[in-house]
XYZ file of C-alpha atoms in Angstrom:
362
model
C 62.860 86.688 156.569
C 63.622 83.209 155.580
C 65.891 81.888 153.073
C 68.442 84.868 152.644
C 71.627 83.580 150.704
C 75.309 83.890 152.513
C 75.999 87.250 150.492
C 79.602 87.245 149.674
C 79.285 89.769 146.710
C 81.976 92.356 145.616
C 79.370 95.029 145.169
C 76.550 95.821 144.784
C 76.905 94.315 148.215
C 75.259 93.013 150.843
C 72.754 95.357 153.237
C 71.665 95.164 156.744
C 68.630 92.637 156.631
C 67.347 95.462 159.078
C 67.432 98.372 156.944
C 66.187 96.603 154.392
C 62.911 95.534 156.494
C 62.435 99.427 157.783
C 62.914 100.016 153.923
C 60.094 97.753 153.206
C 57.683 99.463 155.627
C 58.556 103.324 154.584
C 58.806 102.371 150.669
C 55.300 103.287 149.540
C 54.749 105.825 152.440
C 57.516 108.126 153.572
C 56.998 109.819 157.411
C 53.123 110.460 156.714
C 53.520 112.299 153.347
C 50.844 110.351 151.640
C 54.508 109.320 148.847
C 57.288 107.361 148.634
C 60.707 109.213 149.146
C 61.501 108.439 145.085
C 58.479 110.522 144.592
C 59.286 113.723 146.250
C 60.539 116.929 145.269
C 64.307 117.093 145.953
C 63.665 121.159 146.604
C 61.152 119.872 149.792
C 61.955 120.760 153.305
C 61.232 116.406 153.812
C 63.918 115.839 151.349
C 66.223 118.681 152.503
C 66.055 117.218 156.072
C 67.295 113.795 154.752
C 70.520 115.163 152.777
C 71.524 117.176 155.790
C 71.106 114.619 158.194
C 72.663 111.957 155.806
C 75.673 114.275 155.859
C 75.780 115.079 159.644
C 76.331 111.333 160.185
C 78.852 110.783 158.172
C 80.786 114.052 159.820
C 79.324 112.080 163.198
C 80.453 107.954 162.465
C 83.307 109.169 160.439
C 84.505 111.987 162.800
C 85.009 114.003 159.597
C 86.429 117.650 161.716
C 85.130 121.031 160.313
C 87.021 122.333 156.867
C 85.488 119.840 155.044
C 82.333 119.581 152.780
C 80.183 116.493 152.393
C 78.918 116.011 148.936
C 76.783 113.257 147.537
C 77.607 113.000 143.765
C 76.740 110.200 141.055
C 78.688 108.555 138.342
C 80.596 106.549 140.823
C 84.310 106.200 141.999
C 84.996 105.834 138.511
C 83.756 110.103 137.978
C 86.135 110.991 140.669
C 88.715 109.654 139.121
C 88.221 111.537 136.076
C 87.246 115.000 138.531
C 90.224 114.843 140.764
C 92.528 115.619 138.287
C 89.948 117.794 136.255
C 90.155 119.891 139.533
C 92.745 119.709 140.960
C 95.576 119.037 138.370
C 97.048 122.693 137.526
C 99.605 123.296 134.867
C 102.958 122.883 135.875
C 102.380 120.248 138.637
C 101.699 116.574 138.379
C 99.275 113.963 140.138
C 100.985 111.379 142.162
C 99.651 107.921 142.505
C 100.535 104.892 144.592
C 99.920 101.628 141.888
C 98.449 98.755 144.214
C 96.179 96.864 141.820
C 93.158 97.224 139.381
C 91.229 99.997 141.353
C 94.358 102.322 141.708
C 95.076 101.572 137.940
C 91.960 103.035 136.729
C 92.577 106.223 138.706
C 95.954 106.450 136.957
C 95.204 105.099 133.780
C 92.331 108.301 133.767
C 94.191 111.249 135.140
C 96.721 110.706 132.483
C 93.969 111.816 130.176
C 93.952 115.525 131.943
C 97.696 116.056 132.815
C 101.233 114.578 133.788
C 101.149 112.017 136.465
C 103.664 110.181 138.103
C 104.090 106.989 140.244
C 104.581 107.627 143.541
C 105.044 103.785 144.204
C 104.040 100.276 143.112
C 103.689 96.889 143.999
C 103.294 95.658 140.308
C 106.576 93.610 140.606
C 104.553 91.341 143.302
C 101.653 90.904 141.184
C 99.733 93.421 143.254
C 99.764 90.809 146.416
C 100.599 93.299 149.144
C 100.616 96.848 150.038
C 104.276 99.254 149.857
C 105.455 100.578 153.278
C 104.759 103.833 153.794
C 108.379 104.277 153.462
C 108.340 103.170 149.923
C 106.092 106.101 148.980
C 107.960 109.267 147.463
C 106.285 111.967 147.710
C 107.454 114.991 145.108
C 106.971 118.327 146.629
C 105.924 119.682 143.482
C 102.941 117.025 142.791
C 99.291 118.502 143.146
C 98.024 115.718 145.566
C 99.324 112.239 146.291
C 96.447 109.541 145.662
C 96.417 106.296 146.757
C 93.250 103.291 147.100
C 92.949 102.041 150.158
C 91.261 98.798 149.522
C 92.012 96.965 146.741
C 88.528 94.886 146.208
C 90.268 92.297 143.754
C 93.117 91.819 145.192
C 92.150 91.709 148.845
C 94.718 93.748 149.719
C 94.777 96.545 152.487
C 96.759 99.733 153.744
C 97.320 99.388 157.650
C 98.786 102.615 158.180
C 98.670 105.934 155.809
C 101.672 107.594 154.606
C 101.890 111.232 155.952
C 102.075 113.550 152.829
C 102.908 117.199 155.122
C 101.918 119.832 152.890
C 100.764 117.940 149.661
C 97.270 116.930 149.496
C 96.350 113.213 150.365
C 93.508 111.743 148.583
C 92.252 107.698 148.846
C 89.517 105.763 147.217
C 87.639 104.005 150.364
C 85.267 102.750 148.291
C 85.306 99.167 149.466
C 86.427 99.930 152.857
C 84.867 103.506 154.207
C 83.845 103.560 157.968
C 84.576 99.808 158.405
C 87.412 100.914 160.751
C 88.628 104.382 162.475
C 90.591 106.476 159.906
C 92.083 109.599 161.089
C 90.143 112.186 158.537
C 92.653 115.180 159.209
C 95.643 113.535 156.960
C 93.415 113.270 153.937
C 92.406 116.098 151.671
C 89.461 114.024 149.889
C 88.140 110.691 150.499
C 85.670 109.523 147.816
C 83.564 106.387 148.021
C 81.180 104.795 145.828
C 78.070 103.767 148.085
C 77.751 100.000 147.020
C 79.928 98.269 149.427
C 79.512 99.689 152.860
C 77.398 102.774 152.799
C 74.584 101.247 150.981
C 73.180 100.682 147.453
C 74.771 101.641 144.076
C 73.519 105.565 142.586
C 75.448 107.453 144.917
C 78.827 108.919 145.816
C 80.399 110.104 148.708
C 82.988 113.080 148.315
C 84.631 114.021 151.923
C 86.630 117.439 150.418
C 88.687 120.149 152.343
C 87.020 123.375 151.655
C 90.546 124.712 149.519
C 90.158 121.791 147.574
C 86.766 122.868 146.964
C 87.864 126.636 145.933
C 89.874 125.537 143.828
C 87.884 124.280 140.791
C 88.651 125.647 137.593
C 85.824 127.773 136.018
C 86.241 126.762 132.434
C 85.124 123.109 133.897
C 82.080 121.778 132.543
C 79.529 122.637 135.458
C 78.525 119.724 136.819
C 82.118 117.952 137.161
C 83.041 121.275 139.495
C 83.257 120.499 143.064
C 82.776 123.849 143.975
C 79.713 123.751 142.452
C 77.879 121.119 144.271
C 79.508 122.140 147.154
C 77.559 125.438 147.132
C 74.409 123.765 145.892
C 74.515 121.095 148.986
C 74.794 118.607 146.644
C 71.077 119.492 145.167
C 72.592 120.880 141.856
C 70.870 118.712 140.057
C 68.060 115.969 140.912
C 70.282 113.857 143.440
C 69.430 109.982 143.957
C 67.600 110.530 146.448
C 66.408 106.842 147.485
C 69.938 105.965 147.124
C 70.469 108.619 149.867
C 67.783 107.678 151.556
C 68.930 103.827 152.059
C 72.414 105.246 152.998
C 71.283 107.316 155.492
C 69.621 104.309 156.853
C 72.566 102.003 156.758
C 73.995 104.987 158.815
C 71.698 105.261 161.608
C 72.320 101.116 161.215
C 75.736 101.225 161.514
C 75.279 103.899 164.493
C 73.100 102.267 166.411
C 75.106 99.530 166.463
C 78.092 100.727 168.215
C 79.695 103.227 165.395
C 82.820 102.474 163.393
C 84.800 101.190 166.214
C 82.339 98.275 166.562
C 82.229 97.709 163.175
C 86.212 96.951 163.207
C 86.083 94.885 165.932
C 83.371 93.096 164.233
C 85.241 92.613 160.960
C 88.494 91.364 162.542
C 86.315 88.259 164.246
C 83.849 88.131 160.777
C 87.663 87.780 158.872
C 89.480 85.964 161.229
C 87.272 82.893 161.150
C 87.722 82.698 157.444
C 91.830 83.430 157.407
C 92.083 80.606 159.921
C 90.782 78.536 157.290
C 93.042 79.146 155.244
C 95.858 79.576 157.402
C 94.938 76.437 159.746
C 94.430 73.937 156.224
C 98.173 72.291 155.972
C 98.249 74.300 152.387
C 94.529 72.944 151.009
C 93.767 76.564 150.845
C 96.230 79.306 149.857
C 95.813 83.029 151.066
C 96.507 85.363 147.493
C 97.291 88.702 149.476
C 100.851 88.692 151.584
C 99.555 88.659 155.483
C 100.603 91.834 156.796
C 98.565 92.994 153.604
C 95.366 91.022 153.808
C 92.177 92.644 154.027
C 89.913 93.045 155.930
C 86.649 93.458 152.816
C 87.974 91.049 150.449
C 89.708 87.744 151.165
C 91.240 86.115 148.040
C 92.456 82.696 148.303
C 93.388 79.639 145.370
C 93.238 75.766 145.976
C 95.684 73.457 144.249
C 93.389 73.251 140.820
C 91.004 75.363 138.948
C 88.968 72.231 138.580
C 89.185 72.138 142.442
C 87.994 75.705 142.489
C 84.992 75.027 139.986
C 84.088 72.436 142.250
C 84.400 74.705 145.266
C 82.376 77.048 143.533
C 79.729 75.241 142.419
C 78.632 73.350 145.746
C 79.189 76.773 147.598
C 76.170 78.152 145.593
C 74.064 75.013 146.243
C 74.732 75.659 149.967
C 73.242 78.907 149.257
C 76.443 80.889 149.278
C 76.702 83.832 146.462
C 79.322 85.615 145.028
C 82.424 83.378 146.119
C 84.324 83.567 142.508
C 87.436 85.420 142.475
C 87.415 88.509 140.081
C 88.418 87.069 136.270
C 90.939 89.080 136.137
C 93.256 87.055 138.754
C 90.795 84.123 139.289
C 90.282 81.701 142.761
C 87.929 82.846 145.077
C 87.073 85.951 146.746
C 84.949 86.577 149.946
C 83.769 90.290 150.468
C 82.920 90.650 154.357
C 81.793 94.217 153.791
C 80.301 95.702 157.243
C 76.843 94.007 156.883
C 77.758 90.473 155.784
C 77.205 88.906 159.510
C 79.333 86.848 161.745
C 76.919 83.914 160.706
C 77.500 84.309 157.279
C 81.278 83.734 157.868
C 80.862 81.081 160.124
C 79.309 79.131 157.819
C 81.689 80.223 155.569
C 84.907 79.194 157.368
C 82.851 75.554 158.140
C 81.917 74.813 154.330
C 85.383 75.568 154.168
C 86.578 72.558 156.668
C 83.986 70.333 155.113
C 84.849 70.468 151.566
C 88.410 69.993 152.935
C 87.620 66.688 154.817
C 86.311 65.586 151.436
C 88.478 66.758 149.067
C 91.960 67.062 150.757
């Protein structure tokens, strides 16, 4: 394929060059059907085969143990944050979140809408630049669940290490940072991920739920925000996006094939590294946003001395065929988003545009 821009995007996000050439070959003809897989019956055994084994490796690549349901849902990371709290938030209790930056906000901002909530901790006082310590997490005994983003996409901020919440449900938003590293599933009650940064394209939802979580949905619920629901349905309620499924189970078998998650963090430490050295290595030309034992690994935010300096950046980055390299408008400078299949290349040419514009503008 020639010509492919260096895809820095937020998300939507960039996708294996691979899967998207097998894509290309099985679009108009899906495993000798005579149809595409966005023409099929979601009640066929063809399409029932996909969900299930779409599901089975995420349990696989995630090591997800049994207890837990796999659901595929739609409406985003930005449903769950309205259905958490929908269905899990009983009277008398109240959700706990950990306040790290816009993502976690949201969450917040939308459970307050359903219940009481509290603030378990928050980094607001440091502009949202780093991560709290898990020891600056307070954990009520009487909250519902404790929930808490693990990425934060605009910030480019990171948790290293999750707090351990004993007998009060964990939940996180991996979103922007699901299977790019090990996570130990056990701690967590319910991970939720929208699909549009490292599973694959937008449309689809990943819900990782302990089956008591799953119970528990409230019956007076409207019926397709209960859990339980879907659960029991496997996730074919409703006509599912199914060729968003379908390119997520092929980033999978991608992402598999190529060594599993452990790979894949191995790989994104080197991808990162080369561009933090940058930074780090520029006598001050370049300034990392995040706090370092922070920094993450999916997003790298970083300023120059000037805006003007950071048009400029800008704007000869995309005529060096670079995309997506403007920092959110919310906090401004630049942003790189190394999700799992932006290559090494892509960040090596990265990390030398980097030097270059340096040598001629420092």
């Amino acid at each position: 394929m020639g010509n492919r821009a260096y895809n820095f995007n937020a998300g939507p996000a960039a996708l294996p060059l691979e899967v998207l050439e097998r894509a290309a070959r099985e679009l108009v003809e899906y495993q000798g059907i005579g149809m595409s897989v966005m023409e099929i019956s979601h009640r066929s055994k063809e399409y029932e085969a996909l969900n299930d084994e779409t599901q089975a490796l995420i349990r696989e690549l995630f090591g997800v143990p049994s207890g837990y349901k796999v659901l595929f849902l739609q409406g985003g990371a930005s449903t769950q944050f309205a259905m958490i709290p929908m269905n899990l938030l009983t009277p008398g209790k109240s959700g706990s979140y950990v306040l790290t930056g816009a993502w976690a906000e949201k969450a917040y901002k939308e459970a307050k809408l359903f219940g009481d909530v509290s603030v378990a901790a928050s980094t607001e006082a440091d502009k949202f630049m780093r991560m709290p310590a898990v020891s600056e997490i307070v954990v009520d005994p009487n909250t519902a669940y404790l929930h808490l983003t693990s990425n934060e996409t605009i910030e480019g901020t990171q948790f290293a290490e999750f707090p351990d919440t004993g007998s009060v449900p964990l939940i996180a938003d991996m979103s922007s940072d699901i299977l790019s590293r090990p996570v130990d599933v056990s701690k967590f009650s319910l991970i939720y991920a929208g699909a549009q940064k490292n599973l694959g394209p937008s449309g689809v939802t990943v819900v990782i739920v302990r089956d008591e979580l799953v119970e528990a949905s409230p019956k007076g619920l409207a019926t397709m925000l209960r859990y339980d629901i879907h659960a029991k349905n496997n996730s074919l309620y409703n006509t599912p996006p199914a060729y968003s499924v379908y390119m997520m189970n092929r980033v999978l078998q991608w992402l598999r094939d190529n060594g599993g998650v452990a790979a894949m963090e191995k790989r994104n430490i080197e991808k990162t590294d080369l561009i933090y050295n940058a930074i780090d290595n520029s006598g001050g030309f370049y300034r990392g946003a995040a706090q370092p034992g922070s920094r993450s690994r999916m997003n790298i935010t970083f300023r120059l001395a000037s805006e003007e300096l950071e048009k400029q950046f800008i704007k000869e980055s995309e005529q060096q065929g670079f995309v997506g390299l403007k920092g959110h408008r919310s906090v401004g400078g630049l942003r790189a988003s190394t999700y799992n299949a932006v290559p090494l290349e892509s960040c090596k040419a990265l990390a030398e545009f980097m030097s270059d514009f340096q040598r001629r503008n420092g």
